[in-house]
mmCIF file of N, CA and C in Angstrom:
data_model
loop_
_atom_site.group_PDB
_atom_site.id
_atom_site.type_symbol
_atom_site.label_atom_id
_atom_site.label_comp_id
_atom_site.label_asym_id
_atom_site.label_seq_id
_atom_site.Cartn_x
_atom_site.Cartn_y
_atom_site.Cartn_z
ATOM 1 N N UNK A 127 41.389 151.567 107.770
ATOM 2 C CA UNK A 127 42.101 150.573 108.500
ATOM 3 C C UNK A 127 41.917 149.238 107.785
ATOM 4 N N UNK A 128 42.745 147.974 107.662
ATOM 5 C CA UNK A 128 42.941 147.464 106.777
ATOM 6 C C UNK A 128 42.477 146.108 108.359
ATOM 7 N N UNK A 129 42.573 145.069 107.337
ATOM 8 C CA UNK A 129 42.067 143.620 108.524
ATOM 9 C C UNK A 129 43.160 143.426 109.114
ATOM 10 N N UNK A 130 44.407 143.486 108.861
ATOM 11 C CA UNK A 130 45.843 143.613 109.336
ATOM 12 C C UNK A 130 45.946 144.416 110.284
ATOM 13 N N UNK A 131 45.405 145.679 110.334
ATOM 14 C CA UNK A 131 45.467 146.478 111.352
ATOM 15 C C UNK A 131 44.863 146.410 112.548
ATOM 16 N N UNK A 132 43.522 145.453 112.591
ATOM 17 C CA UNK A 132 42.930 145.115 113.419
ATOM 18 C C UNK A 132 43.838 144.221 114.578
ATOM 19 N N UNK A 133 44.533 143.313 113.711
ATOM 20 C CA UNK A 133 44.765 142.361 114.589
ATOM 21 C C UNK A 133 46.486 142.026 114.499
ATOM 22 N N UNK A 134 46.884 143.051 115.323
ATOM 23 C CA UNK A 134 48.725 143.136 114.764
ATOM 24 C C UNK A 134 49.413 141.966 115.521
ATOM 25 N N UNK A 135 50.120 141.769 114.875
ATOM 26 C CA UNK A 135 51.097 140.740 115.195
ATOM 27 C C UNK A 135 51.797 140.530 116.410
ATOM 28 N N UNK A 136 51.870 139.937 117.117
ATOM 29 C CA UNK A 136 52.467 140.080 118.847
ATOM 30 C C UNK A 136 54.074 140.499 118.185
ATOM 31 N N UNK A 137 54.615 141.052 119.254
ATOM 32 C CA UNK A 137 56.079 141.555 119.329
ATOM 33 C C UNK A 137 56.866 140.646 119.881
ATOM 34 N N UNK A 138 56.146 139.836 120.750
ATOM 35 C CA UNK A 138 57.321 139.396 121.270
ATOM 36 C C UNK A 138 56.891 137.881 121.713
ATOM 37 N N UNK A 139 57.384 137.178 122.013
ATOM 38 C CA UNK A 139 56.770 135.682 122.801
ATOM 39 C C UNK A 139 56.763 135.320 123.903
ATOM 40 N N UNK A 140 55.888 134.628 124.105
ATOM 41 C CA UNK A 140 56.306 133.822 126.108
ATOM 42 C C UNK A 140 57.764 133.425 126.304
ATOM 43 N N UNK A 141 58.033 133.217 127.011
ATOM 44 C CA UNK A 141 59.484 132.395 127.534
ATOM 45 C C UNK A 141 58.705 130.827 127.467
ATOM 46 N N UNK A 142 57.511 130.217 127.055
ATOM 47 C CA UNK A 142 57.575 129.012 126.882
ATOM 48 C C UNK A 142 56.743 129.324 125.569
ATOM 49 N N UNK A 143 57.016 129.857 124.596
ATOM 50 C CA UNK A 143 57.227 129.938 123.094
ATOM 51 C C UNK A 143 58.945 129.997 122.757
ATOM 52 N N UNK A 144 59.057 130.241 123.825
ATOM 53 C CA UNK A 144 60.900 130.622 123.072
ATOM 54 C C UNK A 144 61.622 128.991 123.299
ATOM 55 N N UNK A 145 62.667 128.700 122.520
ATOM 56 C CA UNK A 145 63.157 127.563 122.523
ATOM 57 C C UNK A 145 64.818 128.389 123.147
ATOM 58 N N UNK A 146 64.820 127.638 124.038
ATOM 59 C CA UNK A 146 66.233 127.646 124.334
ATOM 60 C C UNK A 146 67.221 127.112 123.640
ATOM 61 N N UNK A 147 68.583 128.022 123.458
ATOM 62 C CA UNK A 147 69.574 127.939 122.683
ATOM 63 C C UNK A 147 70.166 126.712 123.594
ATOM 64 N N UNK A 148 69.809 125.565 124.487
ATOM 65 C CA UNK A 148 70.412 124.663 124.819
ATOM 66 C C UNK A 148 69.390 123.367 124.215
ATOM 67 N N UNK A 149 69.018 124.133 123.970
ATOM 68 C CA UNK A 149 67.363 122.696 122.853
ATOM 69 C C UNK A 149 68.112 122.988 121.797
ATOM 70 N N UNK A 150 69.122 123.702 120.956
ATOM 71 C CA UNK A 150 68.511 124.141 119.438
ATOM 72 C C UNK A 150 69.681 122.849 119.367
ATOM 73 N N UNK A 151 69.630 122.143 118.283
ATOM 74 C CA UNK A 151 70.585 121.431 118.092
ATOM 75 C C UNK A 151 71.991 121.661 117.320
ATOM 76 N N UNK A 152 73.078 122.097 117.652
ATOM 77 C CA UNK A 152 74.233 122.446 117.011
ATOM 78 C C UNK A 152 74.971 121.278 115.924
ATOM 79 N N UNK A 153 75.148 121.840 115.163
ATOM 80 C CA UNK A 153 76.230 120.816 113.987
ATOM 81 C C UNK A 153 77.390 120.871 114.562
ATOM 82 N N UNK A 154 77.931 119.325 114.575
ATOM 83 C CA UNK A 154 79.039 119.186 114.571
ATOM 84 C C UNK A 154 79.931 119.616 113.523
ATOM 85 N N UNK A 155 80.818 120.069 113.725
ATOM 86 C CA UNK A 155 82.194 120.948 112.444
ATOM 87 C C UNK A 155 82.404 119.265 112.033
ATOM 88 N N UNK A 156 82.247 119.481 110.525
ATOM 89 C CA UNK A 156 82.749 118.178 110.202
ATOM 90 C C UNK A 156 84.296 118.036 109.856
ATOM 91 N N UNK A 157 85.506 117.203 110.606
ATOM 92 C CA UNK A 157 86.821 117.542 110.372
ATOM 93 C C UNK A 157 86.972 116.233 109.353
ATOM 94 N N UNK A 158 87.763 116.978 108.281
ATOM 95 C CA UNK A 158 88.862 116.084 107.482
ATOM 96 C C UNK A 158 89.774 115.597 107.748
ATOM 97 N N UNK A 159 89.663 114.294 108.149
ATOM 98 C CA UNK A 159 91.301 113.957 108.576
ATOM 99 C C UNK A 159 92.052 112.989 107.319
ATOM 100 N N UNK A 160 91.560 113.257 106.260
ATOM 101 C CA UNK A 160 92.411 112.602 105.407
ATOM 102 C C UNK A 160 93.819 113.254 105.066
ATOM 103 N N UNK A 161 94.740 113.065 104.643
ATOM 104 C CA UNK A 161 95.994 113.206 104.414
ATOM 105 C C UNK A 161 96.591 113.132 103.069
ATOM 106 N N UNK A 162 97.327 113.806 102.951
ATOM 107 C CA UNK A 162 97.969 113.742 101.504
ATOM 108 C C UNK A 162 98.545 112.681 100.866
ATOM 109 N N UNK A 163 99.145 112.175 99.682
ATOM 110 C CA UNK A 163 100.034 111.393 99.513
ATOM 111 C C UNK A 163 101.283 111.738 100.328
ATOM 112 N N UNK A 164 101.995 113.154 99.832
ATOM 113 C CA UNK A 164 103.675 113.454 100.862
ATOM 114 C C UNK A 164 103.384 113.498 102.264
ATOM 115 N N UNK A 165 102.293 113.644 103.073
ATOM 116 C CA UNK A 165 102.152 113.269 104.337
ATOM 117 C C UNK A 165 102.013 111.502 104.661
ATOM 118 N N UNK A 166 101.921 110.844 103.507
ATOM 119 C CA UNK A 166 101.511 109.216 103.700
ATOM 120 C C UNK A 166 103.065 108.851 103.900
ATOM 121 N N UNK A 167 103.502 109.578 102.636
ATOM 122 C CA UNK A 167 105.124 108.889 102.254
ATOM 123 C C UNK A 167 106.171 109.448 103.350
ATOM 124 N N UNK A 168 105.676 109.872 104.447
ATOM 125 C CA UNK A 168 106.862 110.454 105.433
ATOM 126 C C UNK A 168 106.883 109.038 106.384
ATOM 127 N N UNK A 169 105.576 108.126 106.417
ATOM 128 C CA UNK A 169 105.761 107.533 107.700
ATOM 129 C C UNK A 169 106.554 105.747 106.740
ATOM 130 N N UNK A 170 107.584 105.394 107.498
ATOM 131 C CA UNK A 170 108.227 104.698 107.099
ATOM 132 C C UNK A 170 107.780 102.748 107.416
ATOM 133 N N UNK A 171 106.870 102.666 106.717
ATOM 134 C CA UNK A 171 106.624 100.493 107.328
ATOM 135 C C UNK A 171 107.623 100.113 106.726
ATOM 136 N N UNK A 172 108.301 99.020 107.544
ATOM 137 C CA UNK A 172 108.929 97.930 107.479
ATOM 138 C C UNK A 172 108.810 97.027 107.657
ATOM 139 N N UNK A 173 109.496 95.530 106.956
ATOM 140 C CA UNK A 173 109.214 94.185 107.512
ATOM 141 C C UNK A 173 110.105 94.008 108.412
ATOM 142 N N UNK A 174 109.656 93.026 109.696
ATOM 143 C CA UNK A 174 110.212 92.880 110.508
ATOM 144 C C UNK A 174 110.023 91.562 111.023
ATOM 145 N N UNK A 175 110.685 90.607 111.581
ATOM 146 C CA UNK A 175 110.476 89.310 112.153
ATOM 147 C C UNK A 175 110.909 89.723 113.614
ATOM 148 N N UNK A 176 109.682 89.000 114.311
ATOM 149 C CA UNK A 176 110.105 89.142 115.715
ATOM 150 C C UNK A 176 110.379 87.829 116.493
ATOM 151 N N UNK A 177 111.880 88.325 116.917
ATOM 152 C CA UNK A 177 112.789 87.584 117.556
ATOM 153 C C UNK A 177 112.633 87.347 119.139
ATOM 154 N N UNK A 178 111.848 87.972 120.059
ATOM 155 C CA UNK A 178 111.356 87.812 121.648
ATOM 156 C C UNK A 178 110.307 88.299 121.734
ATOM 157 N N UNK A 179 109.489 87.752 122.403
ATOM 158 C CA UNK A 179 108.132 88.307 123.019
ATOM 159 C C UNK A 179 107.985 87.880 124.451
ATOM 160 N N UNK A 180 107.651 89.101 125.254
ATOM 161 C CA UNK A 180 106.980 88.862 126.579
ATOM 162 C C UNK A 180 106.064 89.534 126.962
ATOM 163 N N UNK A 181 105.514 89.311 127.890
ATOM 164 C CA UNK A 181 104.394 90.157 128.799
ATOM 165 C C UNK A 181 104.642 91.424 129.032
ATOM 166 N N UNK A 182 104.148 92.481 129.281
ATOM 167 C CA UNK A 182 104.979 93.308 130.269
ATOM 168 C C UNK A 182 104.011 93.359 131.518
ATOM 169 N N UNK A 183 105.162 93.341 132.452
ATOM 170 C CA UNK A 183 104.583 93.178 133.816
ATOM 171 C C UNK A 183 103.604 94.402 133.845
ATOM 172 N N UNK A 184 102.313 93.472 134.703
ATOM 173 C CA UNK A 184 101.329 95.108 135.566
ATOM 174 C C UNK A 184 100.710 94.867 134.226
ATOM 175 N N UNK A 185 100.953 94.464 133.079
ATOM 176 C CA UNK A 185 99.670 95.023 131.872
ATOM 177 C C UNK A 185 98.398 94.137 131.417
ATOM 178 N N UNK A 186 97.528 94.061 131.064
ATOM 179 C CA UNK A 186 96.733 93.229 130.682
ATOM 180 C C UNK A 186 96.770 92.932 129.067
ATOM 181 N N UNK A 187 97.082 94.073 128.505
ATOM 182 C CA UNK A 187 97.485 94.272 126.949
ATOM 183 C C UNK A 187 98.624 94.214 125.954
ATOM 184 N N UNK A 188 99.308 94.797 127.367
ATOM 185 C CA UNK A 188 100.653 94.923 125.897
ATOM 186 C C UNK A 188 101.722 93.661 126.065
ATOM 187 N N UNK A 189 102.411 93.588 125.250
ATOM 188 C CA UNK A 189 103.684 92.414 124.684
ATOM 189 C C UNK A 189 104.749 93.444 124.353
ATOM 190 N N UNK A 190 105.926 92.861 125.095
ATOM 191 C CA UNK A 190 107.186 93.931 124.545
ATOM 192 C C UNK A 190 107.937 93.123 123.423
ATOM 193 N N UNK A 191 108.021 93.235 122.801
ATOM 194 C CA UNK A 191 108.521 92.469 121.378
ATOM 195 C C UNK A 191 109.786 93.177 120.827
ATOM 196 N N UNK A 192 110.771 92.273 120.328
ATOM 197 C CA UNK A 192 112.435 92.828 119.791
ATOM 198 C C UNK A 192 112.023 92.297 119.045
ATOM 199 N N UNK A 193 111.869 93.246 117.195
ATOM 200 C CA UNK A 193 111.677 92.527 116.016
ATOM 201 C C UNK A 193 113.049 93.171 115.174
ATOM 202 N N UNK A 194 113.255 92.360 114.544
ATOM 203 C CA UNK A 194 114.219 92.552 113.564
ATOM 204 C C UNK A 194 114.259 93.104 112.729
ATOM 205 N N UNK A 195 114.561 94.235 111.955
ATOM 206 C CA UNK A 195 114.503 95.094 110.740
ATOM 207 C C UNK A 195 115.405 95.177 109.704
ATOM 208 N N UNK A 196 116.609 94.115 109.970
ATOM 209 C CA UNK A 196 117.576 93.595 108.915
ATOM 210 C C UNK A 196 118.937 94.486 109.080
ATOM 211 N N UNK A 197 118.426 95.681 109.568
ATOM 212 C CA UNK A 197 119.854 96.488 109.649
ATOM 213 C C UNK A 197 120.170 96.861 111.433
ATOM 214 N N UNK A 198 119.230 96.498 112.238
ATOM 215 C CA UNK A 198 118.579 96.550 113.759
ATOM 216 C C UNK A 198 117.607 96.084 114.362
ATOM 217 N N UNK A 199 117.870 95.474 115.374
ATOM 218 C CA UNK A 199 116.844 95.180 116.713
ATOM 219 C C UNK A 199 116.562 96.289 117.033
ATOM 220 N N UNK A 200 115.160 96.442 117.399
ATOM 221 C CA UNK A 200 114.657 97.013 118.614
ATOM 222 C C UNK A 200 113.639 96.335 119.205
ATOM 223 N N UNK A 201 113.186 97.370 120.592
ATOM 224 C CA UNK A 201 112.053 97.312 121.049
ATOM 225 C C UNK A 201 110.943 97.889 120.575
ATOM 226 N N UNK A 202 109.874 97.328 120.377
ATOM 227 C CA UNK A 202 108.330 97.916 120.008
ATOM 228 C C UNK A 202 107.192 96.953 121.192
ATOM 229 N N UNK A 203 106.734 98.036 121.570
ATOM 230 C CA UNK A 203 105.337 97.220 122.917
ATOM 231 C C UNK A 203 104.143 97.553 121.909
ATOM 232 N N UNK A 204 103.523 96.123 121.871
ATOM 233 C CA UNK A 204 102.100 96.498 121.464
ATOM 234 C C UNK A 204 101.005 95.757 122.322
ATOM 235 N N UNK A 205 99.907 96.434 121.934
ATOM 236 C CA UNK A 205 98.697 95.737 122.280
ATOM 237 C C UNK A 205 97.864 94.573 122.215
ATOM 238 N N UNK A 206 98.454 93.697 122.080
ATOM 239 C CA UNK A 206 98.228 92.440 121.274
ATOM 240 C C UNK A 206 98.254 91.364 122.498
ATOM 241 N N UNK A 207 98.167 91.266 123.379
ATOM 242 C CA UNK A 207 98.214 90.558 124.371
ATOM 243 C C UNK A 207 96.807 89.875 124.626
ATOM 244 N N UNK A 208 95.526 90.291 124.142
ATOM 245 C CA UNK A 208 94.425 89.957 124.241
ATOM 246 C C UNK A 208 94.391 88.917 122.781
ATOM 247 N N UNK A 209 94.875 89.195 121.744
ATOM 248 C CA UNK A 209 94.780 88.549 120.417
ATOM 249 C C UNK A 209 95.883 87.137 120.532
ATOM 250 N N UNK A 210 97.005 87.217 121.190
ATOM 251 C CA UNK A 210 98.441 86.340 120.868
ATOM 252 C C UNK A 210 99.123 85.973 122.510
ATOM 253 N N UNK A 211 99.353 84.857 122.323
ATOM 254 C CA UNK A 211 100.215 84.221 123.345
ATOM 255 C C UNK A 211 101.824 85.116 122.865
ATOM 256 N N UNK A 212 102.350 85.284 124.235
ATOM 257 C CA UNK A 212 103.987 86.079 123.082
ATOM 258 C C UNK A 212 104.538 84.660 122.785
ATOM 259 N N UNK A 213 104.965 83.460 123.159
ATOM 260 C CA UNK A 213 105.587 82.469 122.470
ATOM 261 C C UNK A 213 104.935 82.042 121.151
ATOM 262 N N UNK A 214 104.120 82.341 120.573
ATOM 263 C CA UNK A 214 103.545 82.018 118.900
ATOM 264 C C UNK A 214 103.224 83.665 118.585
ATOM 265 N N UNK A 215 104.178 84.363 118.784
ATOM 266 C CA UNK A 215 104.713 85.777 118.057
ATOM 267 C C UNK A 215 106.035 85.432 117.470
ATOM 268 N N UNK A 216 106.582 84.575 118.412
ATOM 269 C CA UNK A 216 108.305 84.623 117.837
ATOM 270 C C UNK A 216 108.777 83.880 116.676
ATOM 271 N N UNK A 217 109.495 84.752 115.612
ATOM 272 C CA UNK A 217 109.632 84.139 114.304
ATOM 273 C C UNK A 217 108.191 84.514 112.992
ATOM 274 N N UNK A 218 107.557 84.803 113.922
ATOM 275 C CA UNK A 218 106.552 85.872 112.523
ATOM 276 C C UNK A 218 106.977 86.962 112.129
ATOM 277 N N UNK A 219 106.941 87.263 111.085
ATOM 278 C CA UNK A 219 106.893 88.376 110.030
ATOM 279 C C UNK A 219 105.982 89.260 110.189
ATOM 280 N N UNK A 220 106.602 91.207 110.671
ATOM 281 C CA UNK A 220 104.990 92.041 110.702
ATOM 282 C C UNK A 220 105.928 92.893 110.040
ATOM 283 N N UNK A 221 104.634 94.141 110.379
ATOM 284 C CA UNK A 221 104.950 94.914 109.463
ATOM 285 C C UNK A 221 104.845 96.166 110.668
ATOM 286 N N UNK A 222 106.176 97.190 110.786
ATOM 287 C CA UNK A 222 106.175 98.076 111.638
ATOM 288 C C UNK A 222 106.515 99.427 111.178
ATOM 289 N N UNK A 223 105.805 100.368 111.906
ATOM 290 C CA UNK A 223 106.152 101.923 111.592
ATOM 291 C C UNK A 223 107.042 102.275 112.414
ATOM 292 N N UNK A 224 108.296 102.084 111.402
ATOM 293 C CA UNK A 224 109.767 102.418 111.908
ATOM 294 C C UNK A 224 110.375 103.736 111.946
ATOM 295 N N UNK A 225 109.465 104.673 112.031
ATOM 296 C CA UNK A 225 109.682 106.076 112.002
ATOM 297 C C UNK A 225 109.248 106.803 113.387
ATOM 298 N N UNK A 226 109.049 106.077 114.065
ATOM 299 C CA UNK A 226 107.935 106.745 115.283
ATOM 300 C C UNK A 226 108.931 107.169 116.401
ATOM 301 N N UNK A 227 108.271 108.542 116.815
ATOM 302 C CA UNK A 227 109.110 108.926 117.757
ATOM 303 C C UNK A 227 109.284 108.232 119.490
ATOM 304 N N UNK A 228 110.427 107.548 120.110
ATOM 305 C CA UNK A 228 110.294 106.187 121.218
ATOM 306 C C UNK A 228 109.111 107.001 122.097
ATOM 307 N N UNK A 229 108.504 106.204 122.273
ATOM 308 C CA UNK A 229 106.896 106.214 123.822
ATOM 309 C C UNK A 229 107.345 105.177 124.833
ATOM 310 N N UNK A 230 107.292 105.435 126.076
ATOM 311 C CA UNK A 230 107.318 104.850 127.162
ATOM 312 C C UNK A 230 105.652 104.059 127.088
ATOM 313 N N UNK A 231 105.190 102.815 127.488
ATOM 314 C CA UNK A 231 104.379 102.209 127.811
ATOM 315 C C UNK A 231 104.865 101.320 128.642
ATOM 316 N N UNK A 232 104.040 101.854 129.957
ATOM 317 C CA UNK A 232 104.205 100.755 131.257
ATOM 318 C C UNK A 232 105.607 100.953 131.758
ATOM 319 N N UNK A 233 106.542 101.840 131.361
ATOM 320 C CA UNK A 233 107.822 101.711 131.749
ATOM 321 C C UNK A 233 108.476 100.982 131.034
ATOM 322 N N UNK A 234 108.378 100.789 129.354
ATOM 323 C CA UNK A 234 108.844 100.133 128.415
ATOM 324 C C UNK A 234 108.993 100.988 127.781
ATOM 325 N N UNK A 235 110.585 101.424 127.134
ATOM 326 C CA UNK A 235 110.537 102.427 125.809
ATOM 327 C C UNK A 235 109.928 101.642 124.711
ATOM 328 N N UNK A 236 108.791 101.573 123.610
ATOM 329 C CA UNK A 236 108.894 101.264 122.629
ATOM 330 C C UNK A 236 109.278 102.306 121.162
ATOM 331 N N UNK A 237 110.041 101.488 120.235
ATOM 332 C CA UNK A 237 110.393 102.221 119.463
ATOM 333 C C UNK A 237 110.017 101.878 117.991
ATOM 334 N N UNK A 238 108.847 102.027 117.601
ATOM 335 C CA UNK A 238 108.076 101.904 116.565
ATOM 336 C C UNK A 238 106.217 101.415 116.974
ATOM 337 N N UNK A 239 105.754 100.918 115.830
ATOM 338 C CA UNK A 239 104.321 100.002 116.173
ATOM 339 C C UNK A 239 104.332 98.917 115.086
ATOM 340 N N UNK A 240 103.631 98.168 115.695
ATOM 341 C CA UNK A 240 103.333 96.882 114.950
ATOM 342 C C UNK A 240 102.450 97.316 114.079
ATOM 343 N N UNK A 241 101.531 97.006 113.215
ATOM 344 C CA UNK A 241 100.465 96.850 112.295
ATOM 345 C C UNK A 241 99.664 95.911 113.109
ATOM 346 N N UNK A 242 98.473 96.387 113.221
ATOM 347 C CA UNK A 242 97.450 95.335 113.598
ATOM 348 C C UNK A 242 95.792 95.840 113.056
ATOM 349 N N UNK A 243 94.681 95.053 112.951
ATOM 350 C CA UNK A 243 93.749 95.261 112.388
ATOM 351 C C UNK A 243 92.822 94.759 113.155
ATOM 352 N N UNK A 244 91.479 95.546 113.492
ATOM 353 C CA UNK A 244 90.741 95.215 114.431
ATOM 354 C C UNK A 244 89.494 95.938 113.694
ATOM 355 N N UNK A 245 88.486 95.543 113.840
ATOM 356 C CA UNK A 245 86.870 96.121 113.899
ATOM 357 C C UNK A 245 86.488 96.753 115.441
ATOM 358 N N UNK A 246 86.261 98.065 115.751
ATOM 359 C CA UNK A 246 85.561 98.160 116.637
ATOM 360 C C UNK A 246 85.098 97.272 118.103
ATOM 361 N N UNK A 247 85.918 97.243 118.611
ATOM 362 C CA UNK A 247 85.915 95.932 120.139
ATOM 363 C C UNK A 247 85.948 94.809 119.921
ATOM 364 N N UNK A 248 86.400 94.410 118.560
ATOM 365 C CA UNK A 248 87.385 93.019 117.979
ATOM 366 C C UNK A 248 88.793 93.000 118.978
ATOM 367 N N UNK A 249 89.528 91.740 119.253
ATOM 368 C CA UNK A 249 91.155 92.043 119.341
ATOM 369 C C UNK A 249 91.819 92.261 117.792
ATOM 370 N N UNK A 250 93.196 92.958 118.151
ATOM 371 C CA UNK A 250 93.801 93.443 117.305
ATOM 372 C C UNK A 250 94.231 92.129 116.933
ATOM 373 N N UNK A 251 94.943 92.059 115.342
ATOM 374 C CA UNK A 251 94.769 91.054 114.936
ATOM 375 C C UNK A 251 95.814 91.821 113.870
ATOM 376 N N UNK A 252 97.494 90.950 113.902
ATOM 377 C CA UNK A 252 98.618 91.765 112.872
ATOM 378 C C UNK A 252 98.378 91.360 111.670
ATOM 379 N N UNK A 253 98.729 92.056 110.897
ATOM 380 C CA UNK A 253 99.316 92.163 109.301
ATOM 381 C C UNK A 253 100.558 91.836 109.158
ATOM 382 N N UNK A 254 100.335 90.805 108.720
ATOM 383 C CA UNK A 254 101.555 90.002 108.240
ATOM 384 C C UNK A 254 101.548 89.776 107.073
ATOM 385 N N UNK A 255 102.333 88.821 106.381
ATOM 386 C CA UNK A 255 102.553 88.298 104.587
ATOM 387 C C UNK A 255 102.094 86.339 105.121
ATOM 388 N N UNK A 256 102.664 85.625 104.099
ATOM 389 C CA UNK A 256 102.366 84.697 103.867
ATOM 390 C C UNK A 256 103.403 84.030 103.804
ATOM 391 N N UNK A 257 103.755 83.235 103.062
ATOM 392 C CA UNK A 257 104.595 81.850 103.001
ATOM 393 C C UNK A 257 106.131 82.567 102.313
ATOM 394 N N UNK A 258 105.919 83.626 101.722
ATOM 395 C CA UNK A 258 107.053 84.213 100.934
ATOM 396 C C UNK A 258 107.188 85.320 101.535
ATOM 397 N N UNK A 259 107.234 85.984 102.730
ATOM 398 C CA UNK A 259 107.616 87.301 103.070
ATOM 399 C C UNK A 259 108.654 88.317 102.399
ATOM 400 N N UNK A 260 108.429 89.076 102.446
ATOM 401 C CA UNK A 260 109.955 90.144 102.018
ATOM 402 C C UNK A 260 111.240 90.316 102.882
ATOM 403 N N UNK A 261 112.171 90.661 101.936
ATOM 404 C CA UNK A 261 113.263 90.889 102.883
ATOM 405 C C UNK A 261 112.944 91.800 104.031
ATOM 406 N N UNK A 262 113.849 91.455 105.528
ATOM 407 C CA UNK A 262 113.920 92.411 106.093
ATOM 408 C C UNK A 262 114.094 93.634 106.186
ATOM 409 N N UNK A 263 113.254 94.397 106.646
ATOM 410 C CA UNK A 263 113.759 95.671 106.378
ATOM 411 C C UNK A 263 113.187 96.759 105.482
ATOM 412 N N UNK A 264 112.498 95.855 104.566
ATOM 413 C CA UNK A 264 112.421 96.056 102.998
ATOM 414 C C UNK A 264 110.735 97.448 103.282
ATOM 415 N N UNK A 265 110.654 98.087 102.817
ATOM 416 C CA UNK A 265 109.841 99.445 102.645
ATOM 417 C C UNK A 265 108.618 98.704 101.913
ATOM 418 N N UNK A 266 107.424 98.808 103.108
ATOM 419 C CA UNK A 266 105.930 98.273 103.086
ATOM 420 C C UNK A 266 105.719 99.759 102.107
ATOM 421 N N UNK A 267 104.972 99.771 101.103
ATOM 422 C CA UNK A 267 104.437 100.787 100.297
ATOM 423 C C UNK A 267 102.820 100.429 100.124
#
């Protein structure tokens, strides 16, 4: 008989040796959400000057805005109501994703989005140009 044999190995464990499969810690699946170039080049920005801004009633956030795209008006509602008075929106230059399929917000069709840029519980804050904007209309790349 060998010293091993003396003293065999338990078979099995306590239930407070065992770790529960709700202790063990699981990995999150890490997802890729990056995108291709031909998935980039489907979504269409445009310059746009916006010609009305208001509130929309009942909201704390959004602005319903008619911006101009050189070949059409529309409507686009954004979130920007915390960042911008709508009377010093009107007559700026943004930049909108003119491809978007229309969304109701608040009982507002909007039909595109503005561009806006924010840090993490910053207000949104648009992307615009400068003193020389582009033509209307004209394809943000």
């Amino acid at each position: 008989m060998t010293e091993s044999d003396n003293h065999p190995l338990p078979t099995s464990t306590s239930d407070s040796d065992q770790i529960s499969s709700a202790e063990v810690p699981r990995a999150t699946p890490e997802v890729d959400t990056r995108i291709t170039i031909d998935e980039f080049m489907k979504v269409e920005l445009r310059v746009a000057k916006v010609v009305t801004a208001e509130r929309v009633p009942k909201s704390k956030k959004l602005i319903k805005l008619e911006v101009d795209l050189g070949s059409e008006v529309r409507v686009v509602v954004a979130g920007i109501a915390g960042a911008y008075e709508p009377e010093a929106l009107v007559g700026r230059t943004v930049v909108v994703v003119a491809n978007l399929k229309p969304a109701k917000l608040m009982g507002v069709e909007s039909n595109g989005m503005v561009l806006a840029a924010s840090l993490e519980g910053d207000v949104p804050m648009l992307v615009g140009f400068g003193d020389q904007p582009p033509t209307l209309g004209a394809r943000v790349r």
